[in-house]
Coordinates of C-alpha atoms in Angstrom, one line a residue:
M1 CA -19.7 19.6 -6.6
T2 CA -21.7 16.4 -6.7
A3 CA -21.2 16.4 -10.2
L4 CA -17.2 16.6 -9.9
L5 CA -17.5 13.5 -7.6
I6 CA -19.6 11.3 -10.1
A7 CA -16.9 12.4 -13.0
L8 CA -14.2 11.7 -10.4
L9 CA -14.9 8.0 -10.6
L10 CA -16.7 7.6 -13.9
L11 CA -13.9 9.3 -16.0
P12 CA -11.1 6.4 -15.2
L13 CA -13.9 3.8 -15.6
L14 CA -14.7 4.8 -18.9
G15 CA -10.9 5.2 -19.7
A16 CA -10.2 1.6 -18.6
A17 CA -13.5 0.5 -20.6
A18 CA -11.8 2.3 -24.0
T19 CA -8.7 0.0 -23.8
L20 CA -11.1 -2.7 -24.8
A21 CA -11.2 -0.9 -28.4
P22 CA -9.8 -2.7 -31.3
A23 CA -5.9 -2.4 -31.4
A24 CA -6.2 -0.3 -34.6
A25 CA -8.2 2.3 -32.7
F26 CA -4.6 2.9 -31.2
G27 CA -2.5 3.4 -34.0
P28 CA -1.6 1.4 -36.9
D29 CA 1.7 -0.2 -35.6
E30 CA 2.6 -1.4 -32.2
E31 CA 5.3 1.3 -31.1
T32 CA 2.6 3.8 -31.9
R33 CA -0.2 1.9 -29.8
E34 CA 2.1 1.7 -26.9
R35 CA 3.2 5.6 -27.2
R36 CA -0.8 6.2 -27.6
A37 CA -1.9 4.1 -24.9
L38 CA 0.4 5.4 -22.1
G39 CA 0.0 9.1 -23.3
F40 CA -4.0 8.1 -22.8
N41 CA -3.2 6.9 -19.3
A42 CA -1.5 10.0 -18.5
L43 CA -4.2 12.0 -20.2
V44 CA -7.0 10.4 -18.3
T45 CA -5.1 10.4 -14.9
G46 CA -4.1 14.0 -15.4
L47 CA -8.2 14.9 -15.9
V48 CA -8.9 13.1 -12.7
L49 CA -6.4 14.8 -10.9
A50 CA -7.4 18.2 -12.2
L51 CA -11.4 17.3 -10.8
A52 CA -9.7 16.1 -7.6
A53 CA -8.2 19.6 -7.2
A54 CA -11.7 21.5 -8.3
L55 CA -13.1 19.4 -5.9
A56 CA -10.7 20.7 -2.8
A57 CA -11.2 24.0 -4.1
G58 CA -15.1 23.7 -4.0
F59 CA -14.9 22.2 -0.6
D60 CA -16.4 24.5 2.2
H61 CA -13.6 24.3 4.6
R62 CA -15.4 26.2 7.2
Q63 CA -17.1 23.3 7.8
P64 CA -15.1 19.9 7.1
G65 CA -17.2 18.2 9.3
R66 CA -20.1 18.2 7.1
M67 CA -20.4 15.7 4.2
Q68 CA -20.2 17.6 0.9
A69 CA -20.7 16.7 -2.7
V70 CA -23.4 14.0 -1.4
V71 CA -24.8 11.6 -4.0
D72 CA -27.6 9.3 -2.1
V73 CA -30.1 7.1 -4.3
R74 CA -31.7 3.8 -3.7
W75 CA -29.5 1.3 -5.6
I76 CA -30.4 -2.4 -4.3
P77 CA -34.1 -2.0 -2.3
A78 CA -34.4 -5.4 -1.5
L79 CA -31.0 -5.2 0.9
G80 CA -31.7 -1.5 1.6
V81 CA -28.3 -0.6 -0.4
R82 CA -27.7 2.8 -1.5
F83 CA -25.7 4.3 -3.7
H84 CA -24.1 6.7 -1.3
L85 CA -21.3 8.8 -2.0
G86 CA -19.4 12.1 -0.2
V87 CA -16.6 13.6 1.1
D88 CA -15.5 15.3 4.4
G89 CA -12.2 16.8 6.1
V90 CA -11.0 12.7 6.6
S91 CA -11.5 11.3 2.8
L92 CA -10.8 14.8 0.9
P93 CA -7.1 14.8 1.4
L94 CA -7.3 10.8 0.6
V95 CA -8.5 11.3 -2.4
V96 CA -6.3 13.9 -3.5
L97 CA -3.3 12.0 -2.8
T98 CA -4.3 9.2 -4.7
A99 CA -5.6 11.4 -7.9
L100 CA -1.9 12.9 -7.4
L101 CA 0.1 9.8 -6.9
T102 CA -1.9 7.7 -10.1
F103 CA -1.3 10.6 -12.1
L104 CA 2.7 11.0 -11.4
C105 CA 2.8 6.9 -12.0
A106 CA 1.8 7.6 -15.2
V107 CA 3.6 10.2 -16.2
Y108 CA 6.7 8.1 -15.0
S109 CA 5.5 5.3 -17.0
L110 CA 5.6 7.4 -20.5
K111 CA 9.4 7.0 -20.3
R112 CA 9.8 4.1 -18.3
R113 CA 7.5 1.8 -20.3
P114 CA 5.9 -1.5 -18.5
T115 CA 6.6 -4.7 -20.0
A116 CA 5.9 -7.9 -19.6
E117 CA 8.7 -10.7 -20.3
G118 CA 9.6 -8.4 -22.5
T119 CA 6.8 -8.2 -24.7
P120 CA 4.6 -4.8 -25.3
S121 CA 1.9 -4.4 -23.1
A122 CA 0.7 -0.4 -22.6
R123 CA -2.7 -0.9 -23.6
A124 CA -3.5 -3.6 -20.8
F125 CA -1.5 -1.8 -18.5
T126 CA -3.5 1.2 -19.0
G127 CA -6.9 -0.7 -18.5
I128 CA -5.4 -2.7 -15.4
F129 CA -4.0 1.0 -14.1
L130 CA -7.3 3.0 -14.5
L131 CA -9.3 0.5 -12.9
L132 CA -7.3 0.3 -10.0
E133 CA -7.5 4.1 -9.6
V134 CA -11.5 3.7 -9.8
G135 CA -11.3 1.3 -6.7
M136 CA -8.7 3.5 -4.8
L137 CA -11.0 6.6 -5.4
A138 CA -14.2 4.9 -4.6
T139 CA -12.9 3.4 -1.3
F140 CA -12.5 6.9 -0.1
V141 CA -15.7 8.5 -0.9
V142 CA -18.4 5.7 -0.7
L143 CA -20.7 6.0 2.3
D144 CA -22.7 2.3 2.2
L145 CA -21.0 -0.8 3.9
L146 CA -21.5 -3.1 1.1
L147 CA -20.2 -0.4 -1.5
F148 CA -17.1 -0.1 0.5
F149 CA -16.6 -3.6 0.7
L150 CA -17.2 -3.6 -3.4
A151 CA -14.3 -0.7 -3.6
F152 CA -12.1 -2.2 -1.5
E153 CA -12.5 -5.7 -3.4
I154 CA -11.9 -3.8 -6.7
V155 CA -8.4 -3.0 -6.4
L156 CA -7.2 -6.6 -5.7
V157 CA -7.4 -7.7 -9.1
P158 CA -5.5 -5.2 -10.9
M159 CA -2.7 -5.0 -8.3
Y160 CA -2.4 -8.8 -8.6
F161 CA -2.0 -8.5 -12.4
L162 CA 0.3 -5.0 -11.7
I163 CA 2.6 -7.6 -9.6
A164 CA 2.4 -10.7 -11.4
R165 CA 2.8 -9.6 -14.9
W166 CA 4.6 -6.4 -14.7
G167 CA 6.7 -7.3 -11.7
S168 CA 10.2 -9.0 -11.3
G169 CA 11.8 -11.7 -9.6
A170 CA 9.5 -14.3 -7.6
K171 CA 6.4 -12.3 -8.9
V172 CA 4.1 -14.7 -9.4
P173 CA 4.3 -16.3 -5.6
A174 CA 4.2 -12.7 -4.3
A175 CA 1.4 -11.9 -6.3
N176 CA -0.3 -15.0 -5.1
R177 CA 0.4 -14.3 -1.6
F178 CA -0.9 -11.0 -1.6
I179 CA -4.4 -11.9 -3.4
L180 CA -4.7 -14.9 -0.8
Y181 CA -4.0 -12.9 2.5
T182 CA -6.2 -9.3 1.2
L183 CA -9.2 -11.8 -0.1
L184 CA -9.3 -13.9 3.2
G185 CA -9.2 -10.5 5.3
S186 CA -12.0 -9.1 2.9
A187 CA -14.1 -12.4 3.4
V188 CA -13.8 -11.9 7.5
M189 CA -14.6 -8.4 6.8
L190 CA -17.6 -8.9 4.6
L191 CA -19.4 -11.2 7.9
G192 CA -18.6 -8.3 10.1
F193 CA -20.4 -5.6 7.6
L194 CA -23.4 -8.1 7.4
L195 CA -23.8 -8.6 11.1
V196 CA -23.9 -5.0 11.5
G197 CA -26.2 -4.1 8.6
L198 CA -28.9 -6.9 9.4
K199 CA -28.5 -6.1 12.9
A200 CA -29.1 -2.0 12.7
G201 CA -31.6 -2.5 9.6
T202 CA -29.1 -0.4 7.4
F203 CA -25.8 -0.5 5.5
D204 CA -25.5 3.4 5.4
M205 CA -22.4 4.5 7.0
T206 CA -23.4 8.1 7.8
A207 CA -26.6 6.7 9.5
L208 CA -24.7 4.2 11.6
A209 CA -22.2 6.6 12.4
A210 CA -24.5 9.2 13.9
A211 CA -26.1 5.9 16.0
H212 CA -22.8 5.6 17.5
G213 CA -23.2 2.3 18.6
H214 CA -27.2 2.7 19.7
G215 CA -29.3 -0.3 18.9
L216 CA -26.4 -2.8 18.7
S217 CA -25.6 -4.9 21.6
H218 CA -22.2 -5.2 23.4
S219 CA -21.9 -8.6 21.9
T220 CA -22.9 -7.5 18.4
Q221 CA -20.2 -4.8 18.4
V222 CA -17.4 -7.0 19.8
L223 CA -18.0 -9.9 17.2
A224 CA -18.3 -7.0 14.5
A225 CA -15.2 -5.3 15.4
L226 CA -13.2 -8.6 15.4
A227 CA -14.2 -9.5 12.2
I228 CA -14.1 -5.9 10.4
G229 CA -10.7 -5.2 12.6
L230 CA -9.0 -8.3 11.1
G231 CA -10.0 -7.7 7.7
L232 CA -8.6 -4.1 7.8
A233 CA -5.5 -5.0 9.5
V234 CA -4.4 -7.2 6.7
K235 CA -4.8 -4.3 4.3
A236 CA -3.3 -1.8 7.1
P237 CA -0.9 -3.7 7.5
A238 CA -0.6 -4.6 11.0
W239 CA 1.7 -7.2 12.5
P240 CA 1.7 -10.0 12.2
L241 CA -0.8 -10.0 9.3
H242 CA 2.3 -8.0 7.4
S243 CA 4.0 -10.9 5.7
W244 CA 2.4 -10.4 2.6
L245 CA 3.8 -6.8 2.1
P246 CA 7.8 -7.4 1.6
D247 CA 7.6 -9.9 -1.0
A248 CA 4.4 -7.7 -2.9
H249 CA 7.0 -4.6 -2.6
T250 CA 10.2 -6.4 -3.6
S251 CA 8.8 -8.1 -6.8
A252 CA 6.0 -4.9 -8.1
P253 CA 7.4 -2.7 -11.1
T254 CA 8.0 0.8 -9.5
V255 CA 4.3 2.3 -10.1
G256 CA 3.0 -0.7 -8.3
S257 CA 5.0 0.0 -5.0
V258 CA 4.2 3.6 -5.0
L259 CA 0.6 2.7 -5.2
L260 CA 0.9 -0.2 -2.7
A261 CA 2.4 2.0 0.0
G262 CA 0.8 5.5 -0.9
V263 CA -2.7 4.4 -1.5
L264 CA -3.4 0.7 -0.4
L265 CA -2.2 0.4 2.9
K266 CA -4.2 3.8 3.5
M267 CA -7.5 1.6 2.9
G268 CA -6.9 -0.3 5.9
T269 CA -6.5 2.5 8.4
Y270 CA -9.2 4.9 6.6
G271 CA -11.4 1.8 7.2
L272 CA -10.4 1.8 11.1
V273 CA -11.5 5.2 11.3
R274 CA -14.5 5.5 9.2
V275 CA -16.1 2.3 10.2
L276 CA -14.8 0.7 13.3
L277 CA -14.5 3.9 15.4
P278 CA -18.3 5.4 15.1
I279 CA -20.4 2.4 14.3
V280 CA -19.2 -0.2 16.8
P281 CA -17.6 2.0 19.7
D282 CA -17.9 -0.3 22.3
G283 CA -16.1 -3.2 20.3
T284 CA -13.5 -0.9 19.5
A285 CA -12.5 0.0 22.7
A286 CA -12.5 -3.6 23.7
F287 CA -10.1 -4.3 21.4
A288 CA -8.0 -1.1 21.5
P289 CA -5.5 -2.3 23.9
Y290 CA -4.5 -5.4 21.6
L291 CA -4.3 -3.2 18.7
G292 CA -1.9 -0.4 20.4
A293 CA 0.1 -3.5 21.6
L294 CA 0.0 -4.9 18.0
A295 CA 1.2 -1.5 16.5
A296 CA 4.2 -1.1 19.3
V297 CA 5.5 -4.4 18.3
G298 CA 5.0 -3.6 14.4
I299 CA 6.9 -0.1 15.1
V300 CA 9.9 -2.3 16.4
Y301 CA 9.9 -5.3 14.8
G302 CA 9.9 -3.5 11.1
S303 CA 12.5 -1.2 12.6
L304 CA 14.9 -4.0 13.5
A305 CA 13.9 -6.2 10.3
C306 CA 15.1 -3.3 8.4
L307 CA 18.3 -2.6 10.7
A308 CA 19.1 -6.5 9.7
L309 CA 18.6 -6.1 6.4
A310 CA 20.8 -2.6 6.5
R311 CA 24.0 -4.4 7.8
P312 CA 26.8 -4.8 5.0
G313 CA 27.1 -8.7 4.3
R314 CA 23.3 -9.7 4.6
R315 CA 22.4 -8.5 0.7
G316 CA 19.6 -6.8 1.9
D317 CA 16.9 -5.8 -0.8
L318 CA 16.6 -2.0 -0.6
K319 CA 12.9 -2.2 -1.4
R320 CA 12.3 -5.2 0.9
L321 CA 13.8 -2.9 3.4
I322 CA 11.5 0.3 2.6
A323 CA 8.4 -2.3 2.6
Y324 CA 9.6 -3.3 6.1
S325 CA 9.9 0.4 7.2
S326 CA 6.2 0.5 6.0
V327 CA 5.5 -1.5 8.6
G328 CA 7.0 0.4 11.5
H329 CA 5.3 3.7 10.1
M330 CA 2.3 2.0 9.6
G331 CA 2.5 0.9 13.3
F332 CA 2.4 4.8 14.4
V333 CA -0.9 5.2 12.6
L334 CA -2.7 2.1 14.2
L335 CA -1.2 3.5 17.6
G336 CA -2.7 6.8 17.2
I337 CA -6.2 4.8 16.2
A338 CA -5.9 2.6 19.3
S339 CA -5.7 5.7 21.6
L340 CA -9.1 6.7 20.8
T341 CA -8.3 10.2 21.4
P342 CA -9.1 13.3 18.9
V343 CA -4.9 14.1 19.2
G344 CA -4.1 10.5 18.5
V345 CA -6.3 10.0 15.6
N346 CA -5.8 13.2 14.1
G347 CA -1.9 11.9 14.3
A348 CA -2.7 8.7 12.5
L349 CA -4.4 10.5 9.7
F350 CA -1.6 13.1 9.3
A351 CA 0.6 10.2 9.3
N352 CA -1.4 8.6 6.6
I353 CA -0.7 11.5 4.2
A354 CA 2.9 12.0 5.1
H355 CA 3.7 7.9 4.7
G356 CA 1.9 8.4 1.3
L357 CA 3.7 11.3 0.1
I358 CA 7.5 10.2 1.6
T359 CA 7.3 6.3 0.9
G360 CA 5.8 7.3 -2.6
L361 CA 9.1 9.4 -3.1
L362 CA 11.3 6.6 -1.7
F363 CA 9.9 3.9 -4.1
F364 CA 10.4 6.0 -7.1
V365 CA 14.2 6.8 -5.9
V366 CA 14.8 3.3 -5.3
G367 CA 13.0 2.1 -8.7
S368 CA 15.0 4.3 -10.8
L369 CA 18.3 3.2 -8.9
K370 CA 17.3 -0.4 -9.9
D371 CA 16.6 0.4 -13.5
R372 CA 20.0 1.9 -13.4
Y373 CA 22.0 -0.7 -11.6
R374 CA 19.8 -3.7 -12.7
T375 CA 19.6 -4.6 -9.0
S376 CA 18.4 -3.3 -5.5
D377 CA 20.6 -5.2 -3.7
L378 CA 22.1 -3.0 -1.0
D379 CA 25.5 -4.3 -0.7
T380 CA 26.0 -4.0 -4.6
L381 CA 24.7 -0.3 -4.2
S382 CA 27.3 0.8 -1.2
G383 CA 31.0 1.1 -1.2
G384 CA 33.4 2.4 -3.3
T385 CA 32.4 0.2 -6.3
G386 CA 28.7 1.1 -5.9
A387 CA 26.5 4.1 -6.4
A388 CA 28.3 6.6 -4.6
L389 CA 25.6 9.0 -5.4
Y390 CA 26.9 12.1 -4.0
G391 CA 29.6 12.0 -6.6
R392 CA 27.8 10.6 -9.3
A393 CA 24.7 11.8 -9.2
P394 CA 24.2 14.3 -6.7
R395 CA 20.9 15.2 -7.3
L396 CA 19.5 11.6 -7.3
G397 CA 21.6 11.1 -4.0
A398 CA 20.2 14.3 -2.3
L399 CA 16.4 13.2 -3.3
L400 CA 17.3 10.0 -1.9
A401 CA 18.8 11.7 1.5
F402 CA 15.9 14.0 1.8
A403 CA 13.1 11.3 1.7
A404 CA 15.0 9.5 4.3
V405 CA 15.5 12.0 6.7
A406 CA 11.9 12.6 6.0
S407 CA 10.8 9.1 6.8
L408 CA 13.1 9.3 9.8
G409 CA 10.5 11.9 11.1
L410 CA 12.8 15.1 11.3
P411 CA 11.1 18.3 12.1
G412 CA 9.9 20.4 9.5
L413 CA 9.5 17.8 7.2
A414 CA 6.0 16.0 7.2
G415 CA 6.9 12.6 8.7
F416 CA 7.1 14.6 12.0
W417 CA 3.7 15.5 13.0
G418 CA 1.8 12.2 12.5
E419 CA 4.5 10.1 14.6
L420 CA 4.4 12.8 17.6
L421 CA 0.7 13.2 17.7
A422 CA 0.1 9.2 17.7
M423 CA 2.3 9.1 20.7
F424 CA 1.0 12.2 22.5
G425 CA -2.5 10.1 22.1
A426 CA -0.7 7.0 23.8
F427 CA 0.7 9.2 26.6
Q428 CA -3.0 9.9 27.8
P429 CA -5.4 7.4 26.0
A430 CA -9.2 7.7 26.1
A431 CA -11.2 7.0 29.3
G432 CA -11.4 3.2 30.3
L433 CA -8.1 2.4 28.6
S434 CA -5.2 1.4 30.7
R435 CA -2.7 4.5 30.6
S436 CA 0.0 2.4 32.0
A437 CA -0.1 -0.1 28.9
F438 CA -0.4 2.9 26.2
L439 CA 2.9 4.5 27.9
T440 CA 4.8 1.4 27.4
Y441 CA 3.4 1.6 23.6
M442 CA 4.7 5.2 23.4
V443 CA 8.3 4.0 25.1
L444 CA 8.1 1.4 22.7
A445 CA 7.3 3.6 19.7
G446 CA 10.0 6.1 21.0
L447 CA 12.6 3.4 20.8
G448 CA 11.1 2.8 16.9
T449 CA 12.2 6.3 16.3
L450 CA 15.5 6.0 17.1
L451 CA 16.2 2.6 15.3
T452 CA 14.4 4.1 12.3
A453 CA 17.2 6.9 12.1
A454 CA 19.8 4.0 12.8
Y455 CA 18.6 2.0 9.7
L456 CA 17.9 5.0 7.3
L457 CA 21.1 6.9 8.2
Q458 CA 22.9 3.9 7.5
V459 CA 21.3 3.2 3.9
V460 CA 22.1 7.1 3.1
R461 CA 26.0 6.7 4.1
R462 CA 26.1 3.2 2.0
V463 CA 24.3 4.3 -1.2
C464 CA 25.3 8.0 -1.2
M465 CA 28.8 7.8 0.3
G466 CA 31.8 6.4 -1.6
D467 CA 34.5 7.2 -4.1
P468 CA 33.5 8.2 -7.0
A469 CA 36.6 7.6 -8.9
Q470 CA 36.4 3.8 -8.4
P471 CA 34.9 1.4 -11.1
A472 CA 31.1 1.4 -10.6
V473 CA 28.5 -1.3 -11.1
A474 CA 27.0 0.8 -13.7
E475 CA 27.5 4.5 -14.3
P476 CA 24.5 6.5 -13.4
A477 CA 22.6 9.0 -15.1
E478 CA 21.7 12.1 -13.0
L479 CA 18.3 12.9 -12.6
R480 CA 16.1 12.7 -15.8
G481 CA 13.4 15.3 -16.6
Y482 CA 10.7 12.9 -16.4
E483 CA 11.9 11.7 -13.0
A484 CA 12.4 15.5 -11.7
V485 CA 8.6 15.9 -12.9
S486 CA 7.3 12.6 -11.2
W487 CA 8.8 13.2 -7.8
T488 CA 9.3 17.3 -7.5
P489 CA 5.5 17.4 -6.4
L490 CA 5.9 14.8 -3.4
A491 CA 9.2 16.5 -2.4
A492 CA 7.3 19.8 -2.2
L493 CA 4.3 18.7 -0.6
T494 CA 6.2 16.5 2.2
V495 CA 7.8 20.0 2.9
V496 CA 4.6 22.4 2.8
A497 CA 2.9 19.8 4.9
G498 CA 5.7 19.7 7.7
L499 CA 6.0 23.3 7.8
W500 CA 2.4 23.6 7.8
P501 CA 0.4 21.2 9.3
A502 CA -2.8 22.9 10.0
L503 CA -3.3 22.2 6.6
L504 CA -4.5 19.0 7.3
L505 CA -5.2 19.0 10.9
T506 CA -8.1 21.7 10.4
L507 CA -9.7 19.3 7.9
S508 CA -9.4 16.0 10.0
D509 CA -10.3 17.6 13.3
P510 CA -14.0 18.5 13.3
V511 CA -14.8 15.0 11.5
V512 CA -12.6 12.7 14.1
K513 CA -14.5 14.7 17.3
R514 CA -17.5 13.7 15.6
L515 CA -16.9 10.0 14.8
L516 CA -15.4 9.6 18.2
G517 CA -18.7 11.2 19.6
V518 CA -16.7 13.8 21.6
G519 CA -17.8 17.2 19.8

């Protein structure tokens, strides 16, 4: 198990390094080099997925609360920093989700070749992509605060280049805004980590979690929770620190949007659960009502923004609409965490996985629509002269409708359970929190679910319905083979998680109780 975990990080790192080899190593001509580089990307990410699956198969599911596959060696003795890795019932699903999404994106890229300003760039894309995978996976398995910070930062530069070089539209300003927001947030987060580590005498996350705040004064915990919480809230993203997200999603290539929504947003909320809840519990409790308020506002705000974009005549961008929907959906995750209850936090972790599956599928489908029609403008894609997917490409239309109803929280699909449990947590928050305030947040979250249904059903009606006999902007091809291969696992897992929520909840519940200090 330990060897599997080390290989999980080492393999994509070596793969990224291999792309620095001379171009001739990939083939005698440009076309061959492009094809082989993308094939190499799919091979490496496929092997990483196999390692993640083996790690999940070897995981002791009878003891999900225990750290497994542990690596713990001295790294920087002068600072007390250790190379400490491990997985438990909270991190394992995120590791598997990350490996799955990166592999599906690599398979998708085999046919939808990435180009930068019309020039071949598959080798550079592969190197950047594999380096991004290293950072994402490392974030979920490191158990040292400074290592967590390093892994958190590794993903920023690759994602910046994915947007700035392989994106579209106003891609450079969007990439600059992404890097500025996240770097500033990370700098503040680092100050919080240093404060905790220096005061406690260790940066080891398991030791700090076991102490559960003992040895840290109340003022130290409050300052640390504020700094760390702000840094993580930028990545979550919590309203009003979300404004980098719509531009980044609108300009990013399809695979960039999938990974940004499916994995990078989870890094912030994972940090809140892994770091804030157990290490600075007093500081977290002090800010929990404010986090709940921001979450409730974010849920309603994201839904209202989507409703405005979905209205006819507003020239709303479909990728931008899904980005704003992520602000609302991640609001449910933050609300569950803010409740400080096992029910709410379990719901938040479940919603994390569900959002990665569903929104990843949505961005894949919308990206394919943009490729076919050369636009993701909702007005262009709707009506008798637009997509009319049910008539022109029924399988593509069915997948869009499926992802939409899963996103609005239809019972029986993955999107339902996380949001329901997060609202249950708000209904009966932890002792010491204002129940009247959290009941208000729960009502606002319930309103958000209604608004979510309104804008998603409107999107489905406008894009999927219409008269297929009328002239279209472009004649869409039906679902292609590589698209079916890339998207079917996400749709299938959305159904499995919706019908069998215990698959995830039995993994996370013992860990959540330990992190909260209630079991």
